[in-house]
PDB file of C-alpha atoms in Angstrom:
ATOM      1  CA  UNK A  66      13.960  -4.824  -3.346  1.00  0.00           C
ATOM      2  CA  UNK A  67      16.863  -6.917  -3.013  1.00  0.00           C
ATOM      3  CA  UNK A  68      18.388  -4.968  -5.844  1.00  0.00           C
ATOM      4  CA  UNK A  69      18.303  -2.368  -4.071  1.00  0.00           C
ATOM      5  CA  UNK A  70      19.794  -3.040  -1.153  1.00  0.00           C
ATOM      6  CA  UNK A  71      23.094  -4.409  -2.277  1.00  0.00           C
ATOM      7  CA  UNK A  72      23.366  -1.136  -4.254  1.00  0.00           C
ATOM      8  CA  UNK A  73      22.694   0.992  -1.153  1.00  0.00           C
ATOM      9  CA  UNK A  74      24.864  -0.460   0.563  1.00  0.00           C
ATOM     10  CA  UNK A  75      27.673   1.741   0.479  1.00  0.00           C
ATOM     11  CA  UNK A  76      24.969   5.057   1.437  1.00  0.00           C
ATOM     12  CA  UNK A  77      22.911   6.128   4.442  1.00  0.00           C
ATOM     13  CA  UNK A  78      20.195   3.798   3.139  1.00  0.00           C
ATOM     14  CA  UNK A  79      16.672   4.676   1.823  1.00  0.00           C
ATOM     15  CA  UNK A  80      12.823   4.244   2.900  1.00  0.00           C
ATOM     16  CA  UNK A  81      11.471   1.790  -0.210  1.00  0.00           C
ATOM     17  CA  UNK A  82       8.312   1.488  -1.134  1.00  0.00           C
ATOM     18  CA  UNK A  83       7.570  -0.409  -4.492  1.00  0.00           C
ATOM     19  CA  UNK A  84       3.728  -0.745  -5.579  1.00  0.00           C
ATOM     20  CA  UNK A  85       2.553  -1.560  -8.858  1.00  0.00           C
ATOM     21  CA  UNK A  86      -1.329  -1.128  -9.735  1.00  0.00           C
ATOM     22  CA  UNK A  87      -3.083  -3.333 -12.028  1.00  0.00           C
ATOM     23  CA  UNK A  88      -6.386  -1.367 -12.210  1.00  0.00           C
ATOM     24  CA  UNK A  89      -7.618  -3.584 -14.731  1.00  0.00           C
ATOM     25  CA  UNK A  90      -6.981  -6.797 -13.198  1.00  0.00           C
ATOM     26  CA  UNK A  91      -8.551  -5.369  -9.466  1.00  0.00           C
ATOM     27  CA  UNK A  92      -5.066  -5.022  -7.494  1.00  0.00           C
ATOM     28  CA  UNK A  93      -2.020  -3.826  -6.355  1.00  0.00           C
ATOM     29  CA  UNK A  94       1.093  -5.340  -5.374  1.00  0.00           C
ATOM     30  CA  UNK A  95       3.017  -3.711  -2.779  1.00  0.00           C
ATOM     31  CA  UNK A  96       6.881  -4.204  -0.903  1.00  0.00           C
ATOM     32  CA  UNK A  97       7.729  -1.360   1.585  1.00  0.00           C
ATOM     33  CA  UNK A  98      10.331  -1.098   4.120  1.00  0.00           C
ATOM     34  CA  UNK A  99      11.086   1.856   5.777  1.00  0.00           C
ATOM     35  CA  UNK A 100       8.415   5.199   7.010  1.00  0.00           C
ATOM     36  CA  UNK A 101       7.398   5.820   3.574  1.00  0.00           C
ATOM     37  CA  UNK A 102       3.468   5.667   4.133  1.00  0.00           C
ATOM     38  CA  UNK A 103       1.093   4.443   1.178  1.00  0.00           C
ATOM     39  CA  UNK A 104      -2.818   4.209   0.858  1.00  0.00           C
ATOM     40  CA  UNK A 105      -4.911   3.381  -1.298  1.00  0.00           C
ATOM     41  CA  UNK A 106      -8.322   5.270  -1.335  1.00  0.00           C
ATOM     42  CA  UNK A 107     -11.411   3.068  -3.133  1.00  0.00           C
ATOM     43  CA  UNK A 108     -14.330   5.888  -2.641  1.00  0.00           C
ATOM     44  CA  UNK A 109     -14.499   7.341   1.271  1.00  0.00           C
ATOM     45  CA  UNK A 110     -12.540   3.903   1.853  1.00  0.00           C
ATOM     46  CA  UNK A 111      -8.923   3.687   2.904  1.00  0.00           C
ATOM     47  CA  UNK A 112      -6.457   1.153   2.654  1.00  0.00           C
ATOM     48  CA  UNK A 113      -2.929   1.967   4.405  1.00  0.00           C
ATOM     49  CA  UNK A 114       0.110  -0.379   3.240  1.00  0.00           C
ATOM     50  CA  UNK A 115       2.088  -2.062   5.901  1.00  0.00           C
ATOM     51  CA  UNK A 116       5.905  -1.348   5.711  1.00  0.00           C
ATOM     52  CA  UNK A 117       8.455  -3.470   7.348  1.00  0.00           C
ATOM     53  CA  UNK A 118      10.681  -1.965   9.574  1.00  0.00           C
ATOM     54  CA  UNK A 119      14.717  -1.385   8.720  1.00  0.00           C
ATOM     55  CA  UNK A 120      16.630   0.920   6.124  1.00  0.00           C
ATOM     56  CA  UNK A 121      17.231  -0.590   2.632  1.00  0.00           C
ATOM     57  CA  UNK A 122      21.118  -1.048   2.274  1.00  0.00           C
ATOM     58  CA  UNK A 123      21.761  -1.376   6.240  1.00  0.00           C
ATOM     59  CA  UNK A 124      19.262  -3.582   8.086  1.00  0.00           C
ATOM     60  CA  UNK A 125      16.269  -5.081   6.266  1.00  0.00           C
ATOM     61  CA  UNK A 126      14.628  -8.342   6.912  1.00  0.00           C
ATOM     62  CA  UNK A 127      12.998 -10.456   3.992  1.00  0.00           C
ATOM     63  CA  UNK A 128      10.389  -8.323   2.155  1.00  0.00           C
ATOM     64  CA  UNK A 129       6.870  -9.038   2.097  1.00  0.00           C
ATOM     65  CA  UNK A 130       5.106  -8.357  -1.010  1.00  0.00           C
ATOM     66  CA  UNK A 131       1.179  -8.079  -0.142  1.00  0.00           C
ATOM     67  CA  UNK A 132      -1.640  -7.751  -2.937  1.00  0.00           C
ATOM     68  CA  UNK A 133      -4.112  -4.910  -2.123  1.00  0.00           C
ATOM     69  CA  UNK A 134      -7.989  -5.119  -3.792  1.00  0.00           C
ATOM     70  CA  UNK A 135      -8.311  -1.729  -5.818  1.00  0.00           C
ATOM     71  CA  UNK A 136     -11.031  -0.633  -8.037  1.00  0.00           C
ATOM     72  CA  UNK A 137     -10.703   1.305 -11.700  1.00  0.00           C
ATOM     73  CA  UNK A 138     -11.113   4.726  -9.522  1.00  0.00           C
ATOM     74  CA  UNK A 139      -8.789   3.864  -6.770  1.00  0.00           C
ATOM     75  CA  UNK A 140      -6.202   6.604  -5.817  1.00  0.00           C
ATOM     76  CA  UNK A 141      -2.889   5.886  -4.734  1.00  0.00           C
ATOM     77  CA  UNK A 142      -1.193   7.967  -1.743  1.00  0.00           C
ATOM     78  CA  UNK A 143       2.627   7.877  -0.653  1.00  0.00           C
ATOM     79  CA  UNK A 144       4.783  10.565   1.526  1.00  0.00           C
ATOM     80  CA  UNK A 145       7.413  10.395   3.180  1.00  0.00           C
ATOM     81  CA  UNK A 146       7.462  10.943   7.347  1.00  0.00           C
ATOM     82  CA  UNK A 147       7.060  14.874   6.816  1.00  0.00           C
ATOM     83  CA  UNK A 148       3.624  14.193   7.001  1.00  0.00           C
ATOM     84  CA  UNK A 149       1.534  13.255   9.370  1.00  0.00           C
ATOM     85  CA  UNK A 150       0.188   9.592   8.749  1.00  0.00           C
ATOM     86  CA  UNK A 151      -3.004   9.944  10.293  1.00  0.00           C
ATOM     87  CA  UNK A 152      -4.924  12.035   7.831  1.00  0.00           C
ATOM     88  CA  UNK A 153      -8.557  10.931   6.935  1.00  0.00           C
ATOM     89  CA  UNK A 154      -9.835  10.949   3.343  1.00  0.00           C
ATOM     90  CA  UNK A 155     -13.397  11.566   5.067  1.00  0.00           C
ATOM     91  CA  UNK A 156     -12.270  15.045   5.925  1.00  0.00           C
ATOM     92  CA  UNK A 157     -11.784  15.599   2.067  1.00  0.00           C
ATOM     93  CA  UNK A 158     -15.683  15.165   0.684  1.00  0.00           C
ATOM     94  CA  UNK A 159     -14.644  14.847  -3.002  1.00  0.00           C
ATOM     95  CA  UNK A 160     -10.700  15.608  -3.024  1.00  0.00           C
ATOM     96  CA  UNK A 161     -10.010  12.294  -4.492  1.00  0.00           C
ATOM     97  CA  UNK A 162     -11.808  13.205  -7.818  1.00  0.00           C
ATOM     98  CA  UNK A 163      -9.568  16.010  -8.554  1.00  0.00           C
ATOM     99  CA  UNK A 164      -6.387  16.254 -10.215  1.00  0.00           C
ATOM    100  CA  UNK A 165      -3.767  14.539  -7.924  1.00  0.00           C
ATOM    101  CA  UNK A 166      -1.700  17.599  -7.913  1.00  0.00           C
ATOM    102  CA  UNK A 167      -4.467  19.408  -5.900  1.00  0.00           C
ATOM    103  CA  UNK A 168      -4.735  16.296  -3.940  1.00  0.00           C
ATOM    104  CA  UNK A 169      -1.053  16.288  -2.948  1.00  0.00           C
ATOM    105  CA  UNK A 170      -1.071  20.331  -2.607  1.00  0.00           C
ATOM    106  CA  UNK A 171      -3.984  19.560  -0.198  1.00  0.00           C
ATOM    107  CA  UNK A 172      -2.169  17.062   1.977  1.00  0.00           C
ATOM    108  CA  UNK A 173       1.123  19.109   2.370  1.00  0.00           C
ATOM    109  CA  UNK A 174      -1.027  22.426   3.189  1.00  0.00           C
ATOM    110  CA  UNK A 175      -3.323  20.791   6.176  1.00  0.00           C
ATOM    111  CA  UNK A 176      -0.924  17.614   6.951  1.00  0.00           C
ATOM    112  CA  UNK A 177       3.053  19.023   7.061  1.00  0.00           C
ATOM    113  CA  UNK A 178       5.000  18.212  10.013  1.00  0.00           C
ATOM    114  CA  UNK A 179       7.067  21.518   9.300  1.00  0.00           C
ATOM    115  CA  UNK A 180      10.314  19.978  10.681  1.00  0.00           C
ATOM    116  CA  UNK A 181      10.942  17.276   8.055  1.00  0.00           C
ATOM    117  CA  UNK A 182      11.052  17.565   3.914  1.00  0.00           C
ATOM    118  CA  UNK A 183       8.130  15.870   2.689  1.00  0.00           C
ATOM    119  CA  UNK A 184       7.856  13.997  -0.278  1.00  0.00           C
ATOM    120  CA  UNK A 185       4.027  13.166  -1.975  1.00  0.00           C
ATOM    121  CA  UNK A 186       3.014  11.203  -4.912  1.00  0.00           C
ATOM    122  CA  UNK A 187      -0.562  11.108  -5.965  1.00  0.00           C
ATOM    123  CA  UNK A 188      -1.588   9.115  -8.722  1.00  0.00           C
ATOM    124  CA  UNK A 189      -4.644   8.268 -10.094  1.00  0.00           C
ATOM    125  CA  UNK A 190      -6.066   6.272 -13.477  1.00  0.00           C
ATOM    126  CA  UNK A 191      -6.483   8.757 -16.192  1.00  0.00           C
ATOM    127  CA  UNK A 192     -10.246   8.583 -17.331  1.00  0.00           C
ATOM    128  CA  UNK A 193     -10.603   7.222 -20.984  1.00  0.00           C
TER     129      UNK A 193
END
């Protein structure tokens, strides 16, 4: 993260979120700063990631990096602020076990501000 704020420096800045998932070893590692929102869903369960505040390149404090328990069938959620952040998995019997493109596709249809772009990542173990 560091990195990348002495390199953004010299731009508006950025919302950073970096998350790496071991599924195998039962975790994931996050460091966020910024509104870039990230969950992790394990079943109907759902596990938001804390972000600290400030803009990478301007104003950041020192960066947390938190581990997160996640299970071989956990599905990972980020979007930028052009969504709302309050959306519930439990409304979405199911949605998790489908391809995260519909998942994402879902989210932007039911969740879009409209006044913002919107940015979503869905990703998901493949199944062996």
């Amino acid at each position: 993260m560091q990195i990348l704020h002495e390199g953004l420096r010299p731009t508006r800045g950025a919302a950073v979120t970096l998350l790496e998932v071991d599924f195998d070893g039962g975790r994931a590692t996050s460091v966020a700063v910024g509104n870039v929102a990230a969950a992790l869903l394990n079943g109907g369960e759902i596990k938001r990631i804390a972000a600290d505040n400030g803009i990478v390149g301007h104003v950041m404090s020192r960066p947390r990096e938190l581990q997160h328990p996640c299970q071989p069938d956990t599905v990972l959620v980020m979007h930028s602020d052009g969504l709302t952040a309050n959306w519930q998995p439990e409304r979405y019997p199911g949605l998790s076990q489908h391809h995260p493109a519909l998942v994402a596709g879902v989210l932007y249809r039911d969740c879009t501000r409209g006044r913002d772009d919107s940015m979503i990542v869905v990703i998901r173990r493949t199944p062996p």
